[in-house]
Coordinates of C-alpha atoms in Angstrom, one line a residue:
M559 CA 0.0 0.0 0.0
S560 CA 1.4 3.4 -0.9
K561 CA 2.0 6.2 1.6
D562 CA -0.6 8.3 0.0
K563 CA -3.3 5.6 0.3
F564 CA -2.3 5.1 4.0
K565 CA -2.7 8.9 4.7
R566 CA -6.2 8.8 3.0
L567 CA -7.2 5.9 5.1
K568 CA -6.1 7.5 8.3
K569 CA -8.0 10.7 7.4
S570 CA -11.2 8.8 6.7
N571 CA -10.8 7.0 10.1
S572 CA -10.4 10.3 11.9
S573 CA -13.5 11.7 10.2
D574 CA -15.5 8.6 11.2
K575 CA -14.4 9.0 14.9
T576 CA -15.5 12.7 14.8
S577 CA -18.9 11.7 13.3
S578 CA -19.3 9.0 15.9
K579 CA -18.5 11.4 18.7
I580 CA -21.1 13.9 17.5
V581 CA -23.7 11.3 17.2
N582 CA -23.0 10.0 20.7
I583 CA -23.2 13.4 22.2
I584 CA -26.5 14.1 20.5
K585 CA -27.8 10.7 21.9
I586 CA -26.7 11.7 25.4
L587 CA -28.4 15.1 25.2
S588 CA -31.6 13.5 23.9
M589 CA -31.7 11.0 26.7
I590 CA -31.3 13.7 29.3
D591 CA -33.9 15.9 27.7
A592 CA -36.3 13.0 27.6
G593 CA -35.9 12.6 31.4
E594 CA -34.2 9.2 31.2
K595 CA -31.8 8.0 33.9
V596 CA -28.4 8.7 32.5
T597 CA -25.2 7.3 34.1
A598 CA -21.7 6.8 32.9
S599 CA -22.1 3.0 33.1
R600 CA -25.4 3.0 31.2
L601 CA -24.0 5.3 28.5
S602 CA -20.8 3.2 28.2
E603 CA -22.9 0.1 27.6
E604 CA -25.4 1.6 25.2
L605 CA -22.9 3.6 23.2
E606 CA -20.3 0.8 23.3
V607 CA -17.4 3.0 24.5
S608 CA -15.4 3.2 27.7
E609 CA -16.6 5.2 30.7
K610 CA -13.5 7.3 30.3
T611 CA -14.8 8.3 26.8
I612 CA -18.2 9.1 28.3
Y613 CA -16.6 11.5 30.8
R614 CA -14.8 13.2 27.8
Y615 CA -18.2 13.6 26.1
I616 CA -19.7 15.1 29.3
R617 CA -16.8 17.6 29.5
A618 CA -17.3 18.5 25.8
I619 CA -21.0 19.2 26.4
Q620 CA -20.1 21.4 29.4
D621 CA -17.5 23.2 27.4
A622 CA -20.1 24.0 24.8
G623 CA -22.0 26.0 27.4
I624 CA -24.8 23.4 28.0
P625 CA -25.5 23.3 31.8
I626 CA -25.2 19.6 32.6
S627 CA -24.1 18.0 35.9
Y628 CA -24.5 14.8 38.0
D629 CA -27.5 15.0 40.3
K630 CA -26.7 12.9 43.4
D631 CA -30.4 12.7 44.4
K632 CA -31.6 11.5 41.0
K633 CA -28.4 9.4 40.6
S634 CA -28.3 10.6 37.0
Y635 CA -26.9 13.3 34.8
D636 CA -29.4 16.2 34.3
F637 CA -29.6 19.7 33.0
D638 CA -29.2 22.4 35.5
G639 CA -32.2 24.6 36.5
N640 CA -35.0 24.6 33.9
F641 CA -32.8 24.2 30.9
S642 CA -34.3 22.1 28.1
L643 CA -33.3 21.5 24.4
K644 CA -37.0 22.1 23.6
K645 CA -36.9 25.6 24.9
V646 CA -36.5 28.7 22.8
I647 CA -33.4 30.5 24.0
F648 CA -33.8 34.3 24.1
N649 CA -31.3 36.9 25.1
P650 CA -32.9 40.0 26.8
E651 CA -33.0 42.1 23.6
E652 CA -34.5 39.3 21.5
F653 CA -37.1 38.6 24.2
S654 CA -38.1 42.3 24.4
N655 CA -38.5 42.4 20.6
F656 CA -40.6 39.3 20.6
M657 CA -42.9 40.7 23.2
S658 CA -43.2 43.9 21.3
V659 CA -44.3 42.0 18.2
R660 CA -46.9 40.2 20.4
N661 CA -48.1 43.6 21.7
I662 CA -48.4 45.0 18.2
I663 CA -50.5 42.0 17.1
S664 CA -52.6 42.4 20.2
G665 CA -53.4 45.9 19.1
L666 CA -54.8 44.8 15.7
G667 CA -58.1 43.7 17.2
F668 CA -57.7 39.9 17.3
P669 CA -59.3 38.1 20.2
S670 CA -57.0 36.5 22.8
D671 CA -57.7 33.0 21.6
A672 CA -56.8 33.7 17.9
P673 CA -54.4 31.2 16.3
F674 CA -51.4 33.6 16.5
F675 CA -51.7 34.0 20.3
R676 CA -51.9 30.2 20.7
V677 CA -48.6 29.8 18.9
V678 CA -47.1 32.6 21.0
E679 CA -48.2 31.0 24.2
R680 CA -46.6 27.7 23.1
I681 CA -43.3 29.5 22.5
L682 CA -43.5 31.4 25.8
S683 CA -44.2 28.2 27.7
N684 CA -40.9 26.8 26.3
T685 CA -38.7 29.7 26.7
N686 CA -35.7 30.3 29.0
I687 CA -37.3 33.6 30.3
N688 CA -39.3 33.6 33.6
L689 CA -42.4 35.6 32.7
Q690 CA -43.3 36.1 36.4
E691 CA -40.0 37.9 37.0
K692 CA -39.9 39.9 33.7
T693 CA -41.2 43.4 33.0
F694 CA -41.5 44.8 29.5
P695 CA -40.2 48.3 29.1
M696 CA -41.6 48.8 25.6
L697 CA -45.2 49.6 24.8
V698 CA -46.7 49.9 21.3
N699 CA -49.9 51.9 21.3
L700 CA -51.9 51.4 18.1
G701 CA -55.0 53.2 19.6
M702 CA -58.4 51.7 19.9
T703 CA -59.3 48.9 17.5
V704 CA -62.5 47.1 16.3
Q705 CA -62.6 44.0 18.4
S706 CA -65.1 41.5 17.2
P707 CA -65.1 37.7 17.0
E708 CA -67.0 38.2 13.7
N709 CA -64.1 40.1 12.3
E710 CA -61.7 37.3 13.0
K711 CA -64.0 34.8 11.1
I712 CA -64.2 37.2 8.2
L713 CA -60.4 37.7 8.1
S714 CA -59.9 33.9 8.3
I715 CA -62.3 33.3 5.3
L716 CA -60.5 36.0 3.3
N717 CA -57.1 34.8 4.1
Q718 CA -58.0 31.3 3.0
A719 CA -59.7 32.6 -0.1
I720 CA -56.4 34.5 -1.0
I721 CA -54.4 31.3 -0.5
D722 CA -56.8 29.2 -2.5
R723 CA -57.4 31.9 -5.1
C724 CA -61.2 31.5 -4.7
R725 CA -63.6 34.5 -5.1
V726 CA -65.9 35.3 -2.2
W727 CA -69.5 36.3 -2.2
M728 CA -70.5 39.0 0.3
K729 CA -73.2 41.3 1.4
Y730 CA -71.5 44.6 2.0
Y731 CA -72.6 47.8 3.9
A732 CA -70.9 50.9 2.5
Y733 CA -70.5 53.6 5.2
G734 CA -70.3 56.4 2.6
T735 CA -73.6 55.6 0.8
K736 CA -75.2 53.7 3.7
E737 CA -76.3 51.1 1.2
I738 CA -76.1 47.3 1.4
T739 CA -75.2 45.5 -1.8
E740 CA -74.3 41.9 -2.8
R741 CA -71.3 41.2 -4.9
E742 CA -68.4 38.8 -5.7
V743 CA -64.9 39.9 -5.0
A744 CA -61.5 38.4 -5.9
P745 CA -59.5 39.3 -2.8
Y746 CA -56.0 40.5 -3.5
G747 CA -54.8 41.4 0.0
L748 CA -55.5 42.8 3.5
I749 CA -54.4 46.0 5.1
Y750 CA -54.7 47.4 8.6
C751 CA -55.0 51.1 9.1
D752 CA -56.1 53.4 12.0
G753 CA -57.7 50.6 14.0
F754 CA -59.6 49.0 11.1
W755 CA -58.9 46.1 8.7
Y756 CA -59.6 46.4 4.9
M757 CA -59.7 44.0 2.0
I758 CA -58.5 45.0 -1.4
G759 CA -59.9 43.1 -4.4
M760 CA -61.4 43.1 -7.9
C761 CA -65.1 43.8 -7.5
D762 CA -67.5 42.3 -10.1
L763 CA -70.2 44.8 -9.3
R764 CA -68.0 47.8 -10.2
N765 CA -65.6 45.9 -12.4
A766 CA -62.7 47.7 -10.7
T767 CA -60.2 47.2 -7.8
R768 CA -61.8 48.4 -4.7
T769 CA -61.2 48.7 -0.9
F770 CA -63.7 47.2 1.5
A771 CA -63.9 47.7 5.3
I772 CA -64.0 44.4 7.0
D773 CA -66.5 45.6 9.6
G774 CA -68.8 46.6 6.7
I775 CA -69.1 42.9 5.5
R776 CA -72.4 41.7 6.8
E777 CA -72.3 38.2 5.3
I778 CA -69.5 36.3 3.4
R779 CA -68.8 32.9 2.0
S780 CA -66.2 31.4 -0.3
T781 CA -67.1 30.3 -3.8
N782 CA -65.5 27.8 -6.1
H783 CA -64.9 30.5 -8.7
R784 CA -61.2 30.7 -9.2
Y785 CA -59.2 33.8 -10.0
A786 CA -55.6 35.0 -10.5
I787 CA -54.0 38.1 -9.0
P788 CA -52.5 40.2 -11.8
K789 CA -48.7 39.8 -12.0
D790 CA -48.2 43.5 -12.0
F791 CA -50.3 44.1 -8.8
N792 CA -48.4 45.0 -5.7
L793 CA -50.3 45.9 -2.5
A794 CA -47.6 48.3 -1.3
E795 CA -47.4 50.1 -4.6
Y796 CA -51.2 50.2 -4.9
F797 CA -51.4 52.3 -1.7
S798 CA -48.1 54.2 -2.2
K799 CA -49.7 57.5 -3.2
S800 CA -52.8 57.4 -1.0
F801 CA -52.4 59.4 2.2
K802 CA -53.7 56.3 4.1
I803 CA -55.9 53.8 2.2
V804 CA -58.2 55.9 -0.1
V805 CA -57.1 55.7 -3.7
G806 CA -58.0 58.5 -6.1
N807 CA -56.7 60.7 -8.8
D808 CA -53.1 62.0 -8.4
V809 CA -52.9 65.6 -7.2
E810 CA -50.2 67.9 -5.7
V811 CA -51.2 69.4 -2.4
V812 CA -49.2 72.3 -1.1
V813 CA -49.6 73.4 2.6
R814 CA -47.9 76.1 4.7
F815 CA -47.4 75.3 8.4
S816 CA -46.6 78.1 10.8
S817 CA -43.3 78.3 12.7
E818 CA -45.2 77.4 15.9
V819 CA -45.6 73.8 14.7
A820 CA -42.7 73.6 12.2
D821 CA -40.5 71.5 14.6
H822 CA -43.4 69.0 15.0
I823 CA -44.1 68.8 11.3
L824 CA -40.4 68.1 10.5
R825 CA -40.2 65.3 13.2
K826 CA -41.4 62.7 10.7
R827 CA -42.1 62.0 7.1
W828 CA -45.9 62.0 6.7
H829 CA -46.1 60.6 3.2
R830 CA -43.9 58.7 0.8
F831 CA -44.1 61.4 -1.8
Q832 CA -43.4 64.5 0.3
K833 CA -41.0 67.4 0.0
A834 CA -40.3 70.1 2.6
E835 CA -39.2 73.7 2.2
K836 CA -38.1 75.8 5.2
K837 CA -38.9 79.5 4.9
P838 CA -36.8 82.4 6.4
N839 CA -39.6 83.2 8.9
G840 CA -39.6 79.7 10.4
D841 CA -42.6 78.5 8.4
V842 CA -42.5 75.2 6.6
I843 CA -44.1 74.4 3.2
L844 CA -44.9 70.7 2.5
Y845 CA -45.5 69.4 -1.0
F846 CA -47.5 66.2 -1.2
N847 CA -48.1 64.1 -4.3
V848 CA -51.2 62.1 -3.2
A849 CA -53.9 59.9 -4.8
G850 CA -57.0 61.8 -3.7
T851 CA -57.5 64.6 -1.2
E852 CA -60.2 63.4 1.3
E853 CA -57.8 61.8 3.8
I854 CA -55.1 64.5 3.7
K855 CA -57.9 67.0 4.2
R856 CA -59.0 65.3 7.4
W857 CA -55.4 65.2 8.6
L858 CA -55.0 68.9 7.9
F859 CA -58.0 69.7 10.0
S860 CA -56.0 68.5 13.0
W861 CA -53.4 71.2 12.4
I862 CA -55.8 74.1 12.3
P863 CA -55.1 77.0 12.9
H864 CA -51.4 76.4 12.2
C865 CA -51.8 75.4 8.5
E866 CA -52.9 77.0 5.3
I867 CA -53.7 75.1 2.0
L868 CA -52.0 76.9 -0.9
S869 CA -52.9 74.4 -3.6
P870 CA -55.1 73.0 -5.2
P871 CA -57.7 75.8 -5.2
Y872 CA -60.6 73.4 -5.0
L873 CA -59.3 71.8 -1.8
R874 CA -58.7 75.3 -0.3
D875 CA -62.4 76.2 -1.1
E876 CA -63.7 72.9 0.4
V877 CA -61.9 73.5 3.7
K878 CA -63.1 77.1 3.7
S879 CA -66.7 76.0 3.2
E880 CA -66.5 73.4 5.9
L881 CA -64.9 75.8 8.4
K882 CA -67.7 78.3 7.9
K883 CA -70.3 75.5 8.6
T884 CA -68.3 74.6 11.8
L885 CA -68.1 78.2 13.0
K886 CA -71.9 78.6 12.7
K887 CA -72.2 75.9 15.4
Y888 CA -70.0 77.9 17.8
L889 CA -71.1 81.5 17.1

């Protein structure tokens, strides 16, 4: 046999030993995690290695940071404390982030027994964090939400319909017209905004993509009528120019905000298509390219008397007319 062949054989043998060691360590950990009685003599017999080798395995496990020791009362090796391989190991930052996500979902109006929360509770019941001793320094306040078991059922039906690509029949109450109509809709997606859930889809009654308030759906059922979501449809892009969720014609809205509120206005970006211009007197002018003016008009009312609509003229006239009607109630 050549020297090269001899070297290859020795290398293969070393690899086999390493693999065997890894497999044996996994077996030891699995036995302990299953609550079995684990001793050096039993392990030596089952794994067919010497007890000296078993002690080397135990030291390797301890060196890896897994808390394992011999419990004299149990007369068995065991994990220290409440450690378990089944547990989800969080560091403090990860745990805070996880709980923040749970709080955000809680604020979306789902009942406490919704599927998401059942999954969360299973994770929390198998975590290394003691919930009784833990406080959560972060709070995500999404405001008041529509909380209704009926909403959860509707969201579940719509979610399944989107997965299956099956149209839904529904009886719908439109808050704007106060009318109830029946229609079939091919749901494209769901969006949460200001405490309410909405469904976006192709409406057969209007032959157009429309947005429907979930709490306006009085009856709903899936159909066996299949559909396809257009390849060029993107939910985020669909709403990209709307101020919130209402989609209309593109328009540039120009608003002057007084210096008294300029710092507050500049604290955040209010819209994806927004530009800001600071004036020498401290005022700020914001330029918005939005799809429709109804929602931005409602938002601007919250800044009165510190804002003035400069453009478009028709929006300025609408606000002027509504302010006159409001003043009559107070004069």
